[in-house]
């Protein structure tokens, strides 16, 4: 009995052992099968579960001015979206959201259609709004990051910068012209998430890089741009004109320092601006240049040696018959010297000069100055204007062209053509983008000044500058453009507008122009100002010249050109006001101290500058004529060399300033 | 038996060390991901602050404050010194 029982136990043990072995073998087989045959497929599925590819939003590059101030930037903003399928109580949710996002409740309820898997509630909501929704924890509502273009200076250089649409594609201006550079490629970023949705970083994953497009550094100077816009606006409003434009150009390089249009618009809310005010008139609109065109006629006549500047021309007392037509001058003149024809802007004189120069020759100069063709400025929508070939000019057409009628030009063409005169006769291609930079600020592409052609000999060009300077003297047409302390040259223009309906000159509608260069002896700035349809007085010398003056006065110190002070009016502290605060009294005491120390100047001994303002330091150190290095801002706290040190001719003085707290 | 003990002494701690390393790796992975998120948030914040700074530096605003609040006026021509 016992033996049979023992055998039975043995049998059962073997049986269990066998079963275990079988099961183990099965597991092994399955493991081998999974690992060897289906391994790759399964690994892929597993990876798909934990690894998610997250689309990164397009991030456009930044646009900087020439001094690296940001003019356009992209930031990430959160958009609120809903998954209506997951919302149980739509009425309640829409009520909540309506309150938090100040949206219409009924519209929201209809938007949250339970059939739809995804719907945007509000794109680019403010951080406060997102925070409020998060705090409330509204069900079925989530956030997605979207890029938003932002222009910190609002309407500054709006026509140059342009804007981008909701899908970040440039629609206007530089945003459009350089879209391919500014726009970043569409990228998916790998991200590993655990079962709870927390992200984690595993080795072997590519490091997450900022997906940002390339940046642009412009030739524009934000300060000059600001003054150009401010002065233009002031001038346009003063004359109740329809609009206007101002261009500031560096004639030596062709760099555009400012390009302003009025009316302007806020780039952050471009949708609400009328299309007409978004147009960059300086390159897209043509107009008759009027008398400014005489400049190029006179230059051509001088270059061709048809006249010398003192040749006398009879100006027919203001009325000159050409075929069936009579040409008039605003003020009748008898005999005028060649240079005075430009100074007083005589139409009769210009006609006679043109006749002697010949239409073929004048036409070739017009073309060489760049009229009738786009300048190639890197902005979209540039037009070339109209200059008919000389063999299509009749006698009267030719006469008209001599004083700027019957041809159309753009503002940028005028700036670039005058730039050729200012730049020793060499025409430069205008440009507005200096460099394209990568994410780290290293230049990827550099744009250098590009000479187009030599239009005039340097001698003629310099002579032209001195002739243009006479226009702003008393007796010229633009004394209002003259700037105290720096010689200015330029030419006025007033042209009647052509009515598009009748194709004839519209009564009382004018374009007033002034184009100028400063300083005359070595022009550093060329400024063109055009005012469209001023009311009342419409002469370029009255309407546009003061705008030129306002821009130039502000721009000269920015580019480092000092106006010469007249003798006697040297740098002086502003007049003290009778109401003397303790601060003013302290200042006065300091001034007396300075007066005492001026005696030290002649001994060339370094004075004690500590405690002085930067203004006082500059004022005091002016007489020593030593190189100054001013660090920081506020009041002087330390100096090198120390007070009492004898100064050599080129002793470098370093003064450290600190703000007073 | 001795073999078994030796195996246990060598094998078990190795396994434990391996598991510990793995847990540490995962822990650091979370930390790195968190730090990266923070970096991006800070970069974004930096950008927003730069916009704000640019806004505050706007020439129009500076001029307005100088003229109205501080009672300053544009310099006369002799009052401008250009520093090289």
XYZ file of C-alpha atoms in Angstrom:
745
model
C 0.000 0.000 0.000
C 2.726 2.297 1.046
C 4.729 1.474 -2.021
C 1.872 2.197 -4.386
C 1.264 5.485 -2.591
C 4.910 6.379 -2.963
C 4.847 5.607 -6.682
C 1.740 7.716 -7.081
C 3.456 10.656 -5.422
C 6.455 10.165 -7.691
C 4.268 10.017 -10.716
C 2.545 13.236 -9.737
C 5.861 14.950 -9.092
C 7.165 13.944 -12.497
C 3.975 15.075 -14.015
C 4.234 18.551 -12.412
C 7.922 18.692 -13.343
C 7.106 17.834 -16.928
C 4.351 20.414 -17.035
C 6.693 23.093 -15.678
C 9.307 22.195 -18.270
C 6.719 22.377 -21.007
C 5.465 25.740 -19.833
C 9.010 27.034 -19.563
C 9.762 25.800 -23.050
C 6.642 27.511 -24.323
C 7.621 30.767 -22.670
C 11.111 30.443 -24.122
C 9.694 29.827 -27.589
C 7.399 32.788 -27.282
C 10.267 34.942 -26.053
C 12.424 33.866 -28.974
C 9.547 34.502 -31.350
C 8.872 37.973 -29.938
C 12.502 38.887 -29.823
C 13.669 37.545 -33.137
C 10.690 37.710 -35.439
C 8.478 40.475 -34.106
C 11.086 42.416 -32.101
C 11.502 45.352 -34.426
C 7.829 45.825 -35.028
C 7.017 45.770 -31.336
C 9.868 48.095 -30.397
C 8.506 50.568 -32.905
C 5.027 50.384 -31.382
C 6.468 50.866 -27.880
C 8.561 53.808 -29.025
C 5.504 55.325 -30.625
C 3.690 55.106 -27.322
C 6.295 57.009 -25.320
C 7.917 59.148 -27.967
C 5.855 61.967 -29.357
C 6.820 64.334 -32.149
C 5.752 67.796 -31.181
C 5.481 70.352 -33.984
C 7.474 73.487 -33.197
C 5.850 76.718 -34.230
C 7.513 78.835 -36.933
C 9.691 81.388 -35.249
C 10.732 84.236 -37.457
C 14.105 85.861 -37.044
C 14.491 89.307 -35.533
C 14.842 92.522 -37.523
C 17.397 94.938 -36.082
C 18.286 98.500 -36.978
C 21.923 99.367 -37.774
C 22.759 99.699 -34.069
C 21.166 96.392 -33.133
C 17.927 97.736 -31.715
C 15.111 95.249 -32.227
C 12.482 96.505 -34.661
C 10.566 93.228 -35.078
C 10.567 90.176 -32.794
C 8.701 86.935 -32.403
C 7.409 85.704 -29.072
C 5.377 82.669 -28.137
C 1.814 83.206 -27.069
C -0.763 80.685 -26.012
C -3.873 79.986 -28.012
C -6.879 78.485 -26.285
C -8.502 75.506 -27.960
C -11.318 73.125 -27.076
C -12.036 69.465 -27.721
C -15.853 69.678 -27.773
C -16.221 65.883 -27.874
C -14.837 65.699 -24.367
C -17.015 68.439 -22.940
C -20.058 67.199 -21.066
C -21.827 70.420 -20.291
C -21.294 72.787 -23.222
C -23.589 75.493 -21.868
C -21.700 75.727 -18.616
C -18.279 75.709 -20.272
C -19.239 78.374 -22.812
C -20.594 80.522 -19.990
C -17.356 80.178 -18.104
C -15.172 80.887 -21.123
C -17.281 83.790 -22.270
C -16.739 85.449 -18.932
C -13.004 84.767 -18.779
C -12.166 85.700 -22.368
C -14.862 88.361 -22.780
C -16.395 86.549 -25.741
C -20.038 86.226 -26.710
C -21.572 83.276 -24.861
C -24.009 82.278 -27.600
C -21.352 82.364 -30.279
C -19.134 80.220 -28.093
C -21.877 77.664 -27.557
C -22.373 77.319 -31.316
C -18.610 77.090 -31.811
C -18.408 74.184 -29.378
C -20.145 71.776 -31.713
C -19.925 68.319 -30.045
C -19.217 66.736 -33.454
C -15.914 68.554 -33.811
C -12.754 67.090 -32.319
C -10.845 70.410 -32.226
C -11.766 74.067 -32.322
C -9.804 77.269 -31.607
C -11.492 79.430 -28.962
C -9.084 82.322 -28.933
C -5.814 82.566 -30.790
C -2.969 84.336 -29.033
C -4.747 85.039 -25.789
C -3.091 87.273 -23.210
C -1.095 85.598 -20.416
C -3.665 86.842 -17.873
C -6.518 85.209 -19.749
C -4.653 81.887 -19.952
C -3.829 82.046 -16.266
C -7.469 82.660 -15.384
C -8.615 79.648 -17.416
C -5.918 77.468 -15.853
C -6.947 78.548 -12.379
C -10.596 77.694 -13.082
C -9.690 74.374 -14.707
C -12.350 74.393 -17.405
C -12.870 70.863 -18.754
C -11.984 70.025 -22.360
C -10.032 73.256 -22.759
C -6.306 73.260 -23.413
C -3.550 75.520 -24.704
C -1.191 75.437 -27.649
C 1.803 77.684 -28.192
C 1.802 79.878 -31.263
C 4.300 82.438 -32.472
C 3.299 86.073 -32.511
C 5.173 88.816 -34.365
C 5.644 91.918 -32.316
C 6.900 95.380 -33.278
C 8.049 97.195 -30.134
C 8.086 100.641 -31.763
C 4.583 100.213 -33.175
C 4.506 102.523 -36.207
C 8.239 103.206 -36.577
C 9.431 102.285 -40.079
C 6.139 100.490 -40.655
C 6.359 100.759 -44.447
C 9.865 99.331 -44.500
C 9.304 96.469 -42.083
C 5.924 95.319 -43.368
C 3.976 92.694 -41.465
C 3.156 88.993 -41.324
C -0.146 87.143 -41.566
C -1.605 84.623 -39.084
C 0.359 81.864 -40.766
C 3.742 83.419 -40.373
C 4.367 84.514 -43.934
C 5.539 88.043 -44.671
C 2.841 90.014 -46.467
C 4.528 93.393 -46.926
C 7.864 95.161 -46.778
C 11.018 93.408 -45.633
C 8.947 90.698 -43.962
C 7.846 89.753 -47.456
C 11.059 90.446 -49.342
C 13.202 88.361 -46.977
C 10.519 85.841 -45.996
C 12.612 82.829 -46.958
C 15.426 83.949 -44.663
C 13.296 85.140 -41.749
C 10.964 82.155 -41.681
C 12.155 79.072 -39.843
C 11.748 75.595 -41.317
C 8.831 73.551 -40.033
C 10.295 71.177 -37.478
C 9.048 68.314 -35.335
C 10.757 67.974 -32.024
C 11.090 64.490 -30.466
C 9.846 64.342 -26.911
C 9.623 61.310 -24.630
C 6.765 61.124 -22.199
C 5.971 58.619 -19.479
C 2.603 57.107 -18.694
C 1.628 60.208 -16.735
C 2.553 62.506 -19.599
C 5.622 63.928 -17.881
C 8.436 64.588 -20.320
C 11.852 63.093 -19.795
C 15.150 63.329 -21.586
C 16.939 60.180 -22.655
C 20.471 60.022 -23.932
C 20.733 59.771 -27.687
C 17.924 62.233 -28.168
C 18.975 65.249 -30.167
C 19.436 68.311 -28.041
C 16.546 70.689 -28.367
C 17.556 73.705 -30.393
C 15.745 76.938 -30.792
C 14.039 76.739 -34.125
C 14.364 80.305 -35.249
C 14.781 81.833 -38.683
C 17.654 84.115 -39.693
C 17.741 87.722 -38.553
C 18.211 90.922 -40.531
C 20.341 93.896 -39.642
C 19.182 96.953 -41.518
C 20.936 100.116 -42.600
C 18.158 102.125 -40.935
C 18.957 104.124 -37.829
C 15.996 104.075 -35.491
C 16.675 107.589 -34.205
C 17.016 109.150 -37.662
C 13.935 107.207 -38.743
C 12.039 108.610 -35.764
C 13.036 112.192 -36.528
C 12.219 111.732 -40.227
C 8.744 110.472 -39.326
C 8.196 113.146 -36.712
C 9.249 116.059 -38.920
C 7.335 114.683 -41.900
C 4.171 114.314 -39.844
C 4.576 117.815 -38.446
C 5.037 119.265 -41.943
C 2.154 117.323 -43.478
C -0.244 118.308 -40.690
C 0.870 121.941 -40.837
C 0.054 122.204 -44.533
C -3.055 119.976 -44.265
C -1.540 117.824 -47.000
C -2.803 114.426 -48.099
C 0.440 112.665 -47.261
C 4.153 112.690 -47.753
C 7.424 110.846 -47.712
C 10.959 111.439 -46.561
C 14.075 109.482 -47.448
C 17.462 109.849 -45.770
C 20.350 108.242 -47.624
C 24.082 107.980 -47.125
C 25.349 109.022 -50.585
C 28.759 107.420 -50.139
C 27.372 103.922 -49.664
C 23.762 104.025 -50.825
C 22.575 102.939 -47.374
C 19.053 104.069 -46.511
C 19.173 105.607 -43.034
C 15.474 106.438 -42.872
C 12.472 105.921 -45.087
C 9.292 107.520 -43.809
C 5.788 107.709 -45.220
C 2.804 109.581 -43.900
C 0.130 108.479 -43.087
C 1.685 105.678 -41.115
C 0.125 102.781 -39.226
C 0.659 100.602 -36.171
C 2.267 97.337 -37.251
C 0.814 95.488 -34.274
C -2.699 96.261 -35.523
C -2.131 96.443 -39.270
C -5.549 94.940 -40.034
C -7.301 98.079 -38.856
C -5.223 100.396 -41.073
C -6.607 101.357 -44.496
C -4.719 99.800 -47.407
C -3.819 103.241 -48.763
C -1.789 104.120 -45.672
C 0.083 100.814 -45.830
C 1.586 101.596 -49.232
C 5.275 102.455 -49.299
C 4.813 105.527 -51.495
C 8.543 106.229 -51.614
C 9.025 103.297 -53.958
C 5.572 102.457 -55.325
C 4.246 105.915 -56.248
C 5.531 108.038 -59.080
C 5.117 111.762 -59.468
C 6.420 114.521 -61.708
C 9.617 115.824 -60.155
C 9.049 119.438 -61.218
C 11.916 121.863 -60.805
C 14.087 119.426 -58.842
C 14.761 117.839 -62.239
C 16.604 120.982 -63.354
C 19.455 119.836 -61.129
C 20.149 116.906 -63.435
C 19.797 119.083 -66.549
C 22.293 121.615 -65.192
C 24.671 118.815 -64.161
C 24.490 117.299 -67.656
C 25.076 120.691 -69.314
C 28.132 121.298 -67.106
C 29.523 117.834 -67.676
C 29.122 118.253 -71.440
C 30.834 121.649 -71.121
C 27.997 123.393 -72.929
C 28.037 126.211 -70.372
C 30.283 127.654 -67.758
C 28.654 128.801 -64.548
C 28.833 132.489 -65.351
C 27.440 132.323 -68.908
C 24.487 134.657 -69.248
C 21.106 133.412 -70.424
C 18.208 135.664 -71.377
C 15.095 134.469 -69.581
C 12.623 136.381 -71.757
C 11.075 138.243 -68.827
C 9.155 135.195 -67.731
C 7.362 134.120 -70.934
C 8.937 132.093 -73.729
C 7.162 130.714 -76.765
C 7.898 127.106 -77.730
C 5.850 126.165 -80.817
C 2.191 126.824 -79.960
C 2.871 126.963 -76.224
C 4.206 129.607 -73.903
C 6.483 128.674 -71.012
C 6.178 130.821 -67.895
C 8.381 131.537 -64.915
C 6.890 132.099 -61.459
C 8.928 135.301 -61.152
C 9.920 136.957 -64.455
C 13.637 137.369 -65.058
C 15.682 139.106 -67.736
C 19.342 138.088 -67.984
C 20.429 135.389 -65.553
C 23.767 133.686 -65.157
C 23.822 129.929 -65.736
C 24.192 129.264 -62.010
C 21.348 131.642 -61.175
C 18.980 129.693 -63.418
C 19.262 126.935 -60.810
C 19.196 129.300 -57.858
C 15.954 131.039 -58.835
C 14.625 128.005 -60.717
C 13.792 129.598 -64.042
C 11.772 127.424 -66.429
C 12.688 129.592 -69.416
C 16.380 129.389 -68.546
C 16.163 125.600 -68.146
C 14.452 125.261 -71.529
C 17.232 127.215 -73.205
C 19.929 125.161 -71.476
C 18.142 121.988 -72.571
C 18.012 123.161 -76.162
C 21.752 123.708 -76.246
C 22.446 120.393 -74.536
C 20.246 118.466 -76.984
C 17.543 115.898 -76.303
C 19.678 112.838 -77.003
C 22.390 113.891 -74.600
C 19.888 114.881 -71.880
C 18.076 111.573 -72.302
C 21.287 109.607 -71.783
C 22.000 111.559 -68.583
C 18.456 111.004 -67.325
C 18.928 107.281 -67.828
C 22.416 107.338 -66.298
C 21.091 109.041 -63.182
C 18.808 106.017 -62.868
C 15.436 107.452 -63.885
C 12.939 105.339 -65.803
C 14.187 102.153 -64.163
C 13.900 100.566 -60.696
C 16.858 101.340 -58.454
C 16.901 97.722 -57.269
C 16.229 98.609 -53.644
C 15.515 95.413 -51.709
C 11.861 96.144 -50.961
C 8.850 94.714 -52.798
C 6.735 96.706 -55.223
C 9.268 99.170 -56.588
C 8.297 100.881 -59.830
C 10.548 102.534 -62.397
C 8.633 105.663 -63.400
C 8.154 106.793 -66.982
C 10.770 108.416 -69.215
C 9.820 108.275 -72.887
C 12.706 107.707 -75.324
C 14.056 111.014 -76.720
C 12.894 110.318 -80.286
C 9.315 110.468 -79.011
C 9.803 113.915 -77.480
C 8.266 116.792 -79.414
C 9.616 120.300 -79.004
C 7.232 121.176 -76.162
C 7.654 117.785 -74.452
C 11.415 118.284 -74.438
C 11.011 121.781 -72.949
C 8.708 120.408 -70.271
C 11.117 117.620 -69.350
C 13.831 120.267 -68.832
C 11.869 121.512 -65.839
C 10.539 118.161 -64.692
C 7.173 117.790 -66.401
C 6.278 114.838 -68.603
C 8.518 112.412 -66.716
C 7.628 110.527 -63.568
C 10.006 109.436 -60.866
C 9.898 107.805 -57.432
C 11.240 109.287 -54.231
C 13.952 106.679 -54.005
C 15.134 107.431 -57.563
C 15.484 111.090 -56.671
C 17.440 110.286 -53.518
C 19.757 107.953 -55.347
C 20.294 110.377 -58.281
C 21.095 113.274 -55.956
C 23.306 110.812 -54.096
C 25.389 110.477 -57.279
C 25.990 114.244 -57.296
C 26.833 114.134 -53.587
C 29.187 111.175 -54.062
C 31.607 112.711 -56.594
C 29.426 111.698 -59.528
C 29.193 108.017 -58.721
C 25.712 106.499 -58.557
C 25.318 103.915 -55.776
C 22.631 101.260 -55.579
C 20.417 102.043 -52.584
C 20.013 99.216 -50.089
C 18.335 98.675 -46.767
C 19.585 95.314 -45.455
C 23.141 95.320 -44.214
C 23.557 91.768 -43.011
C 21.717 88.516 -42.580
C 22.580 86.981 -39.217
C 22.214 83.454 -37.873
C 20.711 82.559 -34.479
C 23.960 83.337 -32.701
C 24.359 86.704 -34.392
C 27.094 85.634 -36.812
C 26.780 87.115 -40.301
C 25.605 84.657 -42.939
C 25.434 87.185 -45.753
C 26.810 90.690 -45.957
C 25.649 93.401 -48.348
C 28.294 95.921 -49.329
C 27.913 99.252 -51.127
C 27.436 98.648 -54.828
C 28.495 101.353 -57.300
C 26.271 101.399 -60.378
C 28.126 103.807 -62.660
C 30.048 107.058 -62.824
C 27.499 109.609 -64.037
C 29.503 112.811 -63.659
C 33.171 113.596 -63.241
C 34.106 114.344 -59.614
C 34.853 117.954 -60.560
C 31.403 118.563 -62.051
C 29.764 116.811 -59.111
C 31.554 119.054 -56.602
C 30.724 122.133 -58.638
C 27.067 121.033 -58.653
C 27.109 120.777 -54.850
C 28.291 124.364 -54.588
C 25.604 125.494 -57.068
C 22.976 123.675 -55.023
C 24.219 125.455 -51.906
C 23.232 128.779 -53.512
C 19.588 127.644 -53.641
C 19.386 127.747 -49.839
C 21.011 131.180 -49.625
C 18.905 134.314 -49.473
C 17.539 135.032 -52.944
C 17.346 131.313 -53.702
C 14.120 129.315 -53.682
C 14.761 127.524 -50.386
C 16.299 129.747 -47.712
C 14.069 127.847 -45.264
C 16.238 124.761 -45.749
C 19.375 126.540 -44.536
C 20.796 125.268 -41.261
C 22.704 127.506 -38.948
C 26.295 126.339 -38.667
C 26.441 123.895 -41.550
C 26.240 124.592 -45.302
C 23.289 122.952 -47.049
C 22.623 122.419 -50.739
C 19.409 121.431 -52.428
C 16.689 122.094 -54.938
C 12.997 122.737 -54.613
C 10.266 121.431 -56.834
C 6.562 122.062 -57.194
C 4.638 120.015 -59.713
C 0.993 119.988 -60.590
C -0.658 116.605 -60.249
C -2.300 114.849 -63.145
C -5.902 113.843 -62.490
C -6.231 110.156 -63.421
C -9.782 110.667 -64.770
C -9.089 113.558 -67.141
C -5.360 112.880 -67.804
C -4.871 116.645 -67.464
C -3.271 118.687 -64.718
C -5.655 118.917 -61.768
C -6.351 122.403 -60.576
C -4.962 123.198 -57.128
C -3.327 119.806 -56.614
C 0.432 119.928 -56.230
C 3.368 117.814 -55.186
C 5.900 119.892 -53.277
C 9.422 118.574 -53.135
C 12.762 119.401 -51.644
C 15.861 117.330 -52.138
C 19.005 118.335 -50.335
C 22.500 117.341 -49.332
C 24.431 118.229 -46.202
C 27.163 119.301 -45.494
C 27.927 120.744 -48.937
C 31.721 120.283 -48.930
C 31.502 116.553 -48.241
C 27.873 115.425 -48.220
C 27.131 112.795 -45.597
C 23.370 112.884 -45.965
C 21.001 113.157 -48.885
C 17.433 113.874 -47.850
C 14.420 113.905 -50.144
C 11.115 115.248 -48.863
C 7.917 115.025 -50.890
C 4.607 116.448 -49.680
C 1.480 115.365 -51.513
C -1.286 117.922 -52.085
C -0.507 120.597 -49.516
C -3.303 123.105 -48.970
C -2.641 126.809 -49.262
C 0.972 127.687 -50.125
C 2.331 124.820 -52.168
C 5.897 125.824 -53.045
C 8.522 123.206 -52.286
C 10.698 125.833 -50.630
C 7.947 126.666 -48.150
C 6.307 123.271 -47.662
C 9.077 120.671 -47.978
C 12.265 122.631 -47.174
C 11.448 123.146 -43.449
C 10.842 119.388 -43.114
C 14.264 118.766 -44.670
C 15.798 121.207 -42.210
C 14.108 119.541 -39.219
C 15.337 116.094 -40.251
C 18.881 117.240 -41.053
C 19.298 119.189 -37.807
C 18.422 116.112 -35.791
C 20.268 113.597 -37.952
C 23.625 115.425 -38.140
C 24.649 114.890 -34.484
C 23.563 111.258 -34.739
C 25.992 110.595 -37.586
C 28.683 112.551 -35.765
C 28.672 115.845 -37.647
C 28.939 118.944 -35.543
C 27.442 122.237 -36.549
C 29.912 125.079 -36.280
C 28.999 127.439 -33.496
C 29.326 131.101 -34.347
C 32.028 133.025 -32.579
C 30.926 134.067 -29.112
C 28.218 131.437 -28.739
C 30.362 128.601 -27.495
C 29.042 125.788 -25.398
C 27.144 127.331 -22.581
C 25.066 125.989 -19.778
C 21.398 126.885 -20.165
C 20.317 130.116 -18.534
C 19.519 129.689 -14.883
C 15.941 130.049 -13.965
C 15.020 132.474 -11.173
C 13.245 129.773 -9.172
C 16.230 128.178 -7.546
C 15.825 124.783 -6.023
C 18.580 123.468 -3.739
C 19.760 121.375 -6.657
C 20.105 124.434 -8.871
C 22.033 126.262 -6.139
C 24.400 123.314 -5.845
C 24.860 123.398 -9.611
C 25.664 127.080 -9.504
C 28.303 126.555 -6.841
C 29.836 123.879 -9.039
C 29.878 126.239 -12.009
C 31.825 128.808 -10.048
C 34.271 126.096 -9.191
C 34.611 125.336 -12.886
C 35.290 128.953 -13.698
C 38.151 128.888 -11.243
C 39.517 125.716 -12.672
C 39.419 127.040 -16.241
C 42.591 128.864 -15.351
C 44.184 125.479 -14.984
C 43.582 124.800 -18.673
C 46.479 126.880 -19.756
C 48.767 125.050 -17.392
C 47.595 121.718 -18.848
C 47.080 120.226 -15.435
C 44.375 117.618 -15.002
C 41.551 119.146 -12.959
C 39.509 117.335 -10.326
C 36.425 116.210 -12.178
C 34.884 114.082 -9.473
C 31.296 114.926 -8.645
C 30.688 116.723 -11.941
C 28.035 115.851 -14.489
C 29.038 114.570 -17.889
C 28.022 117.871 -19.445
C 30.357 119.794 -17.152
C 33.209 117.376 -17.757
C 32.897 117.704 -21.538
C 32.587 121.462 -21.258
C 35.636 121.740 -19.038
C 37.835 119.281 -20.882
C 37.097 120.844 -24.279
C 39.930 123.318 -23.917
C 42.539 120.670 -23.157
C 42.066 118.945 -26.504
C 42.930 115.531 -25.145
C 41.108 112.305 -26.069
C 38.279 111.708 -23.606
C 36.811 108.386 -22.657
C 33.580 108.635 -20.716
C 32.339 105.472 -19.062
C 28.935 104.940 -17.499
C 26.467 107.716 -16.746
C 25.622 110.020 -13.874
C 28.227 111.923 -11.876
C 31.989 111.471 -12.228
C 33.290 109.168 -9.490
C 36.836 108.433 -10.587
C 39.308 109.671 -13.158
C 42.554 108.719 -14.773
C 45.024 110.567 -14.728
C 44.537 111.799 -11.172
C 43.951 115.507 -10.445
C 47.098 117.560 -10.628
C 48.823 115.364 -13.229
C 50.495 117.317 -16.036
C 48.782 116.418 -19.298
C 50.710 115.547 -22.440
C 49.414 116.226 -25.964
C 47.790 112.846 -26.302
C 47.195 111.787 -22.706
C 44.073 109.696 -22.729
C 41.632 110.761 -20.005
C 39.268 108.145 -18.688
C 36.417 109.260 -16.493
C 34.052 106.894 -14.770
C 30.516 108.038 -14.045
C 27.928 106.562 -11.733
C 24.278 107.421 -11.294
C 23.466 109.323 -8.099
C 21.081 107.398 -5.908
C 26.666 25.135 -2.417
C 29.779 27.312 -2.304
C 29.281 28.097 -5.954
C 25.757 29.193 -5.263
C 26.834 31.527 -2.435
C 29.592 32.990 -4.600
C 27.089 33.547 -7.374
C 24.718 35.273 -4.981
C 27.466 37.485 -3.549
C 28.586 38.629 -7.019
C 25.360 38.566 -8.972
C 22.834 40.077 -6.594
C 24.797 43.288 -5.791
C 25.534 43.760 -9.494
C 21.884 43.534 -10.273
C 21.112 45.953 -7.468
C 23.749 48.417 -8.694
C 22.369 48.133 -12.215
C 18.842 48.833 -11.021
C 20.025 51.733 -8.897
C 21.847 53.245 -11.902
C 18.775 52.857 -14.024
C 16.568 54.576 -11.463
C 19.101 57.396 -11.186
C 19.189 57.785 -14.983
C 15.432 58.077 -15.160
C 15.457 60.550 -12.298
C 18.029 62.699 -14.080
C 16.067 62.431 -17.321
C 13.136 64.064 -15.586
C 15.411 66.740 -14.162
C 16.978 67.485 -17.553
C 13.591 67.722 -19.234
C 12.407 70.039 -16.481
C 15.519 72.202 -16.756
C 15.091 72.398 -20.512
C 11.523 73.499 -20.120
C 12.613 76.102 -17.617
C 15.337 77.287 -19.995
C 12.811 77.777 -22.737
C 10.451 79.592 -20.450
C 13.244 81.884 -19.298
C 14.303 82.536 -22.891
C 10.724 83.409 -23.718
C 10.514 85.656 -20.674
C 13.786 87.297 -21.718
C 12.309 88.022 -25.130
C 9.180 89.515 -23.617
C 11.291 91.688 -21.350
C 13.377 92.781 -24.322
C 10.211 93.851 -26.097
C 9.165 95.746 -23.011
C 12.608 97.367 -22.839
C 12.422 98.356 -26.490
C 8.967 99.759 -25.823
C 10.300 101.834 -22.954
C 13.259 102.985 -25.054
C 11.023 104.182 -27.868
C 12.332 107.601 -29.014
C 8.815 109.001 -28.985
C 8.322 108.065 -25.321
C 11.737 109.334 -24.228
C 11.166 112.629 -25.984
C 7.715 113.015 -24.445
C 9.015 112.381 -20.928
C 12.017 114.669 -21.441
C 9.837 117.517 -22.683
C 6.852 117.196 -20.376
C 7.958 115.548 -17.136
C 11.599 116.604 -16.889
C 11.223 120.014 -18.474
C 14.151 119.453 -20.845
C 14.393 121.023 -24.286
C 16.215 120.121 -27.493
C 19.884 121.190 -27.375
C 21.008 124.367 -29.088
C 23.550 123.824 -31.827
C 26.494 124.861 -29.618
C 25.434 122.490 -26.873
C 26.095 119.343 -28.837
C 29.542 117.837 -28.378
C 30.392 114.801 -30.420
C 32.498 112.317 -28.506
C 34.752 110.129 -30.582
